Structure formats: C-alpha cells, structure tokens
Amino acid sequence: MNSFDSSAVQAAYALGIPLVFNLDQVLRYVESGVGANPAAPFNSFSHARTLAGPADTFVSINNDTLYSMAQLDLSAGPLLLEVPDTAGRYYVLQFVDAWTNNFAYVGQRATGTGAGKFLIVPPGWSGQGPEDATLIQSPTLVASIVGRWACEGEADLPGIHRLQDATKLSALDGGSPAAGIPSPGPEVPDKLVFLEKLRLWSQAFPPAQRDLSALDALAPLGITGQGNSPYAGLDEGRIGELAQALQGAQDMILEFLRGGGVPMVNGWQLAYHSFDYNLDFFEVGTLNEPLYTAMDSAQRPILRAAAAIAGLWGNHAYEAAYAAVYVDADGQQLNGQNDYVLTFDPTPPVGAFWSLTMYSVPDFFLVENPLARYSVGDRTPGLVYGDDGSLQIHLGATAPSDPAKLANWLPAPEGDFRPLLRMYVPDAAVIDGGYQIPAIHRIAKD
C-alpha cells in the first residue's frame, strides 16, 4: 500500500462503519453485555429485566420497552426460535444482519401475537427443518435479534419477564462449534484497527451483491487483501496520514448528521426512511414496497453510515417511525440552559404507542436527572393535557416551578441535547406527511 487517496478512505469509512460499528456492539453483548442486558454467548438470549437508563451507554437506546437481545452465529448451523403467545401485547423481534440490514420481523405487526416457531438458517442453506416452523434465511453468518417488549412501568415487569423466559433459541443440529468473529492481530496499529476490522469482517461476512463493487474499489487500501494485515509495519508517517483521513471521514458523517440528509419539517429530521437501505433481503415481516425501497443509490452509503452511528438497530418506518430534532423554532441548537415547550395538538397518531426521549449530544445517551425520567409519551402517568386534548411538553435542565409544567417536564442535560420522537406502528398520515410534528419553542425562564 504505497499510496492512497483520502476520498478512498472516506468511501471506506462510509461503507464500513455500519459493519464495524455493528459488530463491535455484537461483541459487547457477547463479551460484557450492555447496561441492563447482561452478557450472553452467541445463539442465546440476553434479557434486560429493567427499563433502560443512563448506565446503558448504547446509542439512542429507548426507554419504552424491555430489550431481549440475541447475537447469532449461524456458522454453527440453523437455530429454532420459539415465541410465546403475548395475548395482544405489542412486541417486535427485529432481525439485523452484519451490515445492519433489517431482513425479517416477528411480532404483533408482522406475525401477530400468537405462539410461533421460526427456523433461522445461514446463507445458502438447503436442508430440512420442522414443518411447523417459518423459514428465515439470514444474509450473513453473524446476525442479531433485537427484541422489544412494550412496558407500562414497574408493575408490568413480571409479565414481561415471563414472556422473555418463554422466548427460546435452540440449535437444530445439536450445537456445532461456532466460528465467531475474527479478531485483528496485536501488530495492527490502534489508529488503523478500523481498517483491519473492515478487511477481516467484510471477507468473513460479505455484503449484498450490489455492494461488492464498492468493496472491490477499496483494494488500493488493502481492504480486499488476503493473509497478513497490510497495516502492520507501516511507518509512523503513513499511519498518521491514514488516521487523519479516517478522522476526516468521521467528521464528515457527523456533519451530515447535523445537516440532516433527510426531509425536515419544523426543525425535525424525518428519518422515517433512514433504514430503507436494505434492497435485497426480504424475509418474514418485511415490506418489499416502493415506499420503503426508493432510497437514492448515490446517497445510500452515507445514509446507512449515519443511521448506524446515530440509531443503530433502528426499525423500518412501518414498524416504528423516528424523528430527531437538534434545533428550536428559530434554528438554534437546543441547550439545557434554556427552557422550551413542545405542543402536540393533536398527539402523534399511532397503532401502538409514541414517546419522546431525551439524549445528550454528541454521544446520544440517556440523561441522568432528579426525576429519573428519560422519556414522556402516551403511556406516561400523570401528564396534564389541555381541555382540547393538546399536550405541552416542557424541556430544559431546570425543573419548572409550576406543578402542571413539572408534570410534563422532560429533563435535559446542562449542555446541548437532541430529543427523539418514536412512533410505534405509525398511521399512514405520519409517513405521507399528513401529520406534522410541531416545532420546539424557546420560552422565558420559569
């Protein structure tokens, strides 16, 4: 690798960050767990028994549901998934491949709430499974099940725990040894580990056919090379140049995130189609429809990269629609030193439920606060509605003195923040623009 173009590094970062960032999180769950989700080996579930809080340092984690996570390694063979009857309770098991493609859904919207069996098989599998199991073929050998159970609060936890315990994964072939995820060698400079992970993991878990040419174009960077790492033994000057180019690529995507790259209404980034980049893998519960497959091919790499960084493992809009906002009605960055109000009139139209969650910037973590309140929504007890059904949510780092405002207060950090609106099973009016989210207005200090 005698020379490189900084634009090639940018392309490598945009193409590779979904894979690398995703598998880094997969390994976190397997090796150490994340917050309320304890560590669990491949091909088994990790169940969070409490709602997420600030200790759960996972990007844009939600506070609406209990998570049940399973990291899959199908190199060991097919897995049988068994789900219980939830008696109408909303839940979703979202299937995500190594490149963050949402390739299947099981749950209330997709398959109903009755008990069911699903056989998850590796790419190209052609064996025989149980006749009463629905087949789900994973695009990559490593994949994730991201499960969410709607929770009404502390009193609702025991019922969810029973459902979690009844959700099972078992090896169809008795449990052969799994290959795992390749590890970069110690000889690779820390500053270039990203490139080495991209090299190793893109070869172990190839992308969709349509992305192979973009991957092949990275050959001058050593990404497609076999054998020993091309990044071992580089001189400090070359290491520094590559590291600087990688930092520039990261800054470019963060700037893209702030600029939106998606439709904006009243300051809200309508990221309804941020996870539409899967154009190839449509298993049970997915919708192969133009509304969800029309992503601009030129924008697709950077949109997928931005989605991974700011909302890893987000759903398609037909399952959950997401809208984030960084600025107030005047276009100024939201900051906890100020007080704001968001007036919903009417509240978001949904088939399941909606919530507004507070996150710090730039890490997008939940924010510690004296109320231990991290989100508000249609299931939040004690909210004060107007006589006309409208709802005013107050945002800021300082608690309002007025009791009605305090009841509707969503605490913010002292510095910059970014709320995220989630609408589970949204009405068509959300997706087609018939329903508009109102702007957040700065108000005088209480």
PDB file of C-alpha atoms in Angstrom, residues 239-368:
ATOM      1  CA  ILE A 239      -0.105   5.651   9.968  1.00  0.00           C
ATOM      2  CA  GLY A 240      -0.678   9.315  10.784  1.00  0.00           C
ATOM      3  CA  GLU A 241      -1.900  10.108   7.276  1.00  0.00           C
ATOM      4  CA  LEU A 242      -4.395   7.253   7.298  1.00  0.00           C
ATOM      5  CA  ALA A 243      -5.570   8.111  10.810  1.00  0.00           C
ATOM      6  CA  GLN A 244      -6.093  11.754   9.843  1.00  0.00           C
ATOM      7  CA  ALA A 245      -8.091  10.713   6.786  1.00  0.00           C
ATOM      8  CA  LEU A 246     -10.251   8.417   8.938  1.00  0.00           C
ATOM      9  CA  GLN A 247     -10.926  11.247  11.391  1.00  0.00           C
ATOM     10  CA  GLY A 248     -11.911  13.484   8.497  1.00  0.00           C
ATOM     11  CA  ALA A 249     -14.317  10.820   7.256  1.00  0.00           C
ATOM     12  CA  GLN A 250     -15.872  10.532  10.708  1.00  0.00           C
ATOM     13  CA  ASP A 251     -16.250  14.314  10.958  1.00  0.00           C
ATOM     14  CA  MET A 252     -17.897  14.354   7.529  1.00  0.00           C
ATOM     15  CA  ILE A 253     -20.578  11.890   8.633  1.00  0.00           C
ATOM     16  CA  LEU A 254     -21.181  13.713  11.924  1.00  0.00           C
ATOM     17  CA  GLU A 255     -21.642  16.932   9.972  1.00  0.00           C
ATOM     18  CA  PHE A 256     -24.002  15.112   7.635  1.00  0.00           C
ATOM     19  CA  LEU A 257     -25.983  14.006  10.673  1.00  0.00           C
ATOM     20  CA  ARG A 258     -26.349  17.554  11.884  1.00  0.00           C
ATOM     21  CA  GLY A 259     -27.334  18.732   8.426  1.00  0.00           C
ATOM     22  CA  GLY A 260     -29.928  16.014   8.288  1.00  0.00           C
ATOM     23  CA  GLY A 261     -29.648  14.497   4.843  1.00  0.00           C
ATOM     24  CA  VAL A 262     -33.348  13.679   5.316  1.00  0.00           C
ATOM     25  CA  PRO A 263     -36.545  15.731   4.932  1.00  0.00           C
ATOM     26  CA  MET A 264     -37.028  18.346   7.630  1.00  0.00           C
ATOM     27  CA  VAL A 265     -40.263  19.831   8.958  1.00  0.00           C
ATOM     28  CA  ASN A 266     -40.321  22.388  11.783  1.00  0.00           C
ATOM     29  CA  GLY A 267     -36.700  21.538  12.586  1.00  0.00           C
ATOM     30  CA  TRP A 268     -37.402  17.803  12.895  1.00  0.00           C
ATOM     31  CA  GLN A 269     -35.348  15.404  10.836  1.00  0.00           C
ATOM     32  CA  LEU A 270     -37.907  12.962   9.495  1.00  0.00           C
ATOM     33  CA  ALA A 271     -35.758   9.863   9.481  1.00  0.00           C
ATOM     34  CA  TYR A 272     -38.686   7.660   8.535  1.00  0.00           C
ATOM     35  CA  HIS A 273     -36.742   6.067   5.717  1.00  0.00           C
ATOM     36  CA  SER A 274     -33.262   6.046   7.275  1.00  0.00           C
ATOM     37  CA  PHE A 275     -33.304   2.246   7.489  1.00  0.00           C
ATOM     38  CA  ASP A 276     -34.577   1.612   3.963  1.00  0.00           C
ATOM     39  CA  TYR A 277     -31.139   0.740   2.601  1.00  0.00           C
ATOM     40  CA  ASN A 278     -31.921  -2.983   2.556  1.00  0.00           C
ATOM     41  CA  LEU A 279     -32.852  -3.611  -1.069  1.00  0.00           C
ATOM     42  CA  ASP A 280     -32.037  -7.303  -1.255  1.00  0.00           C
ATOM     43  CA  PHE A 281     -33.237  -9.377   1.696  1.00  0.00           C
ATOM     44  CA  PHE A 282     -36.970  -9.652   2.379  1.00  0.00           C
ATOM     45  CA  GLU A 283     -37.869 -12.381   4.832  1.00  0.00           C
ATOM     46  CA  VAL A 284     -40.992 -12.704   7.003  1.00  0.00           C
ATOM     47  CA  GLY A 285     -42.473  -9.423   8.240  1.00  0.00           C
ATOM     48  CA  THR A 286     -40.646  -7.112   5.811  1.00  0.00           C
ATOM     49  CA  LEU A 287     -42.368  -4.989   3.158  1.00  0.00           C
ATOM     50  CA  ASN A 288     -40.819  -5.018  -0.319  1.00  0.00           C
ATOM     51  CA  GLU A 289     -42.737  -1.968  -1.473  1.00  0.00           C
ATOM     52  CA  PRO A 290     -41.609   1.165  -3.367  1.00  0.00           C
ATOM     53  CA  LEU A 291     -42.313   3.395  -0.361  1.00  0.00           C
ATOM     54  CA  TYR A 292     -39.567   1.548   1.539  1.00  0.00           C
ATOM     55  CA  THR A 293     -37.126   0.712  -1.258  1.00  0.00           C
ATOM     56  CA  ALA A 294     -36.755   4.041  -3.057  1.00  0.00           C
ATOM     57  CA  MET A 295     -33.579   5.271  -1.321  1.00  0.00           C
ATOM     58  CA  ASP A 296     -31.285   7.277  -3.592  1.00  0.00           C
ATOM     59  CA  SER A 297     -28.490   4.869  -4.577  1.00  0.00           C
ATOM     60  CA  ALA A 298     -25.900   7.672  -4.558  1.00  0.00           C
ATOM     61  CA  GLN A 299     -26.868   8.674  -1.002  1.00  0.00           C
ATOM     62  CA  ARG A 300     -27.305   5.132   0.263  1.00  0.00           C
ATOM     63  CA  PRO A 301     -23.769   4.581   1.712  1.00  0.00           C
ATOM     64  CA  ILE A 302     -23.682   7.772   3.765  1.00  0.00           C
ATOM     65  CA  LEU A 303     -27.311   7.395   4.873  1.00  0.00           C
ATOM     66  CA  ARG A 304     -26.599   3.884   6.096  1.00  0.00           C
ATOM     67  CA  ALA A 305     -23.444   5.088   7.870  1.00  0.00           C
ATOM     68  CA  ALA A 306     -25.300   7.945   9.542  1.00  0.00           C
ATOM     69  CA  ALA A 307     -28.119   5.622  10.616  1.00  0.00           C
ATOM     70  CA  ALA A 308     -25.625   3.234  12.225  1.00  0.00           C
ATOM     71  CA  ILE A 309     -23.865   5.981  14.168  1.00  0.00           C
ATOM     72  CA  ALA A 310     -26.972   7.806  15.411  1.00  0.00           C
ATOM     73  CA  GLY A 311     -29.533   4.988  15.647  1.00  0.00           C
ATOM     74  CA  LEU A 312     -28.023   1.517  15.361  1.00  0.00           C
ATOM     75  CA  TRP A 313     -30.639  -1.217  15.047  1.00  0.00           C
ATOM     76  CA  GLY A 314     -33.468   1.172  14.214  1.00  0.00           C
ATOM     77  CA  ASN A 315     -36.605  -0.223  12.610  1.00  0.00           C
ATOM     78  CA  HIS A 316     -38.231   0.404   9.267  1.00  0.00           C
ATOM     79  CA  ALA A 317     -40.907   3.095   9.432  1.00  0.00           C
ATOM     80  CA  TYR A 318     -43.699   0.569   9.056  1.00  0.00           C
ATOM     81  CA  GLU A 319     -42.640  -0.816  12.447  1.00  0.00           C
ATOM     82  CA  ALA A 320     -41.502   2.388  14.141  1.00  0.00           C
ATOM     83  CA  ALA A 321     -41.039   5.892  12.755  1.00  0.00           C
ATOM     84  CA  TYR A 322     -38.267   8.078  14.148  1.00  0.00           C
ATOM     85  CA  ALA A 323     -37.847  11.846  14.118  1.00  0.00           C
ATOM     86  CA  ALA A 324     -34.963  13.695  15.780  1.00  0.00           C
ATOM     87  CA  VAL A 325     -34.516  17.408  16.398  1.00  0.00           C
ATOM     88  CA  TYR A 326     -31.400  19.429  17.241  1.00  0.00           C
ATOM     89  CA  VAL A 327     -32.805  22.953  16.921  1.00  0.00           C
ATOM     90  CA  ASP A 328     -35.628  25.149  18.160  1.00  0.00           C
ATOM     91  CA  ALA A 329     -38.176  27.043  16.041  1.00  0.00           C
ATOM     92  CA  ASP A 330     -35.539  29.731  15.363  1.00  0.00           C
ATOM     93  CA  GLY A 331     -32.966  27.242  14.143  1.00  0.00           C
ATOM     94  CA  GLN A 332     -30.812  27.466  17.289  1.00  0.00           C
ATOM     95  CA  GLN A 333     -29.200  24.406  18.856  1.00  0.00           C
ATOM     96  CA  LEU A 334     -31.252  23.052  21.761  1.00  0.00           C
ATOM     97  CA  ASN A 335     -29.389  23.565  25.046  1.00  0.00           C
ATOM     98  CA  GLY A 336     -30.336  22.757  28.610  1.00  0.00           C
ATOM     99  CA  GLN A 337     -29.554  26.255  29.826  1.00  0.00           C
ATOM    100  CA  ASN A 338     -32.745  27.379  28.072  1.00  0.00           C
ATOM    101  CA  ASP A 339     -36.385  26.412  28.627  1.00  0.00           C
ATOM    102  CA  TYR A 340     -38.540  25.099  25.799  1.00  0.00           C
ATOM    103  CA  VAL A 341     -42.056  23.880  25.121  1.00  0.00           C
ATOM    104  CA  LEU A 342     -43.322  21.369  22.556  1.00  0.00           C
ATOM    105  CA  THR A 343     -47.083  21.465  21.991  1.00  0.00           C
ATOM    106  CA  PHE A 344     -48.716  18.397  20.456  1.00  0.00           C
ATOM    107  CA  ASP A 345     -52.163  19.246  19.077  1.00  0.00           C
ATOM    108  CA  PRO A 346     -53.057  16.523  18.296  1.00  0.00           C
ATOM    109  CA  THR A 347     -50.638  13.960  19.687  1.00  0.00           C
ATOM    110  CA  PRO A 348     -48.938  11.600  17.187  1.00  0.00           C
ATOM    111  CA  PRO A 349     -51.360   9.099  15.548  1.00  0.00           C
ATOM    112  CA  VAL A 350     -50.117   5.543  16.117  1.00  0.00           C
ATOM    113  CA  GLY A 351     -51.343   1.969  16.155  1.00  0.00           C
ATOM    114  CA  ALA A 352     -49.242   1.054  19.200  1.00  0.00           C
ATOM    115  CA  PHE A 353     -47.732   3.953  21.209  1.00  0.00           C
ATOM    116  CA  TRP A 354     -45.430   7.007  20.963  1.00  0.00           C
ATOM    117  CA  SER A 355     -42.672   8.505  23.113  1.00  0.00           C
ATOM    118  CA  LEU A 356     -40.280  11.458  23.202  1.00  0.00           C
ATOM    119  CA  THR A 357     -36.857  10.565  24.625  1.00  0.00           C
ATOM    120  CA  MET A 358     -34.068  12.923  25.704  1.00  0.00           C
ATOM    121  CA  TYR A 359     -30.460  12.332  24.598  1.00  0.00           C
ATOM    122  CA  SER A 360     -27.211  14.156  25.181  1.00  0.00           C
ATOM    123  CA  VAL A 361     -25.109  15.410  22.278  1.00  0.00           C
ATOM    124  CA  PRO A 362     -22.817  14.177  20.758  1.00  0.00           C
ATOM    125  CA  ASP A 363     -22.982  10.671  22.277  1.00  0.00           C
ATOM    126  CA  PHE A 364     -26.806  10.232  22.150  1.00  0.00           C
ATOM    127  CA  PHE A 365     -27.039   8.655  25.626  1.00  0.00           C
ATOM    128  CA  LEU A 366     -29.882   8.933  28.118  1.00  0.00           C
ATOM    129  CA  VAL A 367     -29.506  11.820  30.580  1.00  0.00           C
ATOM    130  CA  GLU A 368     -29.257  11.461  34.367  1.00  0.00           C
TER     131      GLU A 368
END
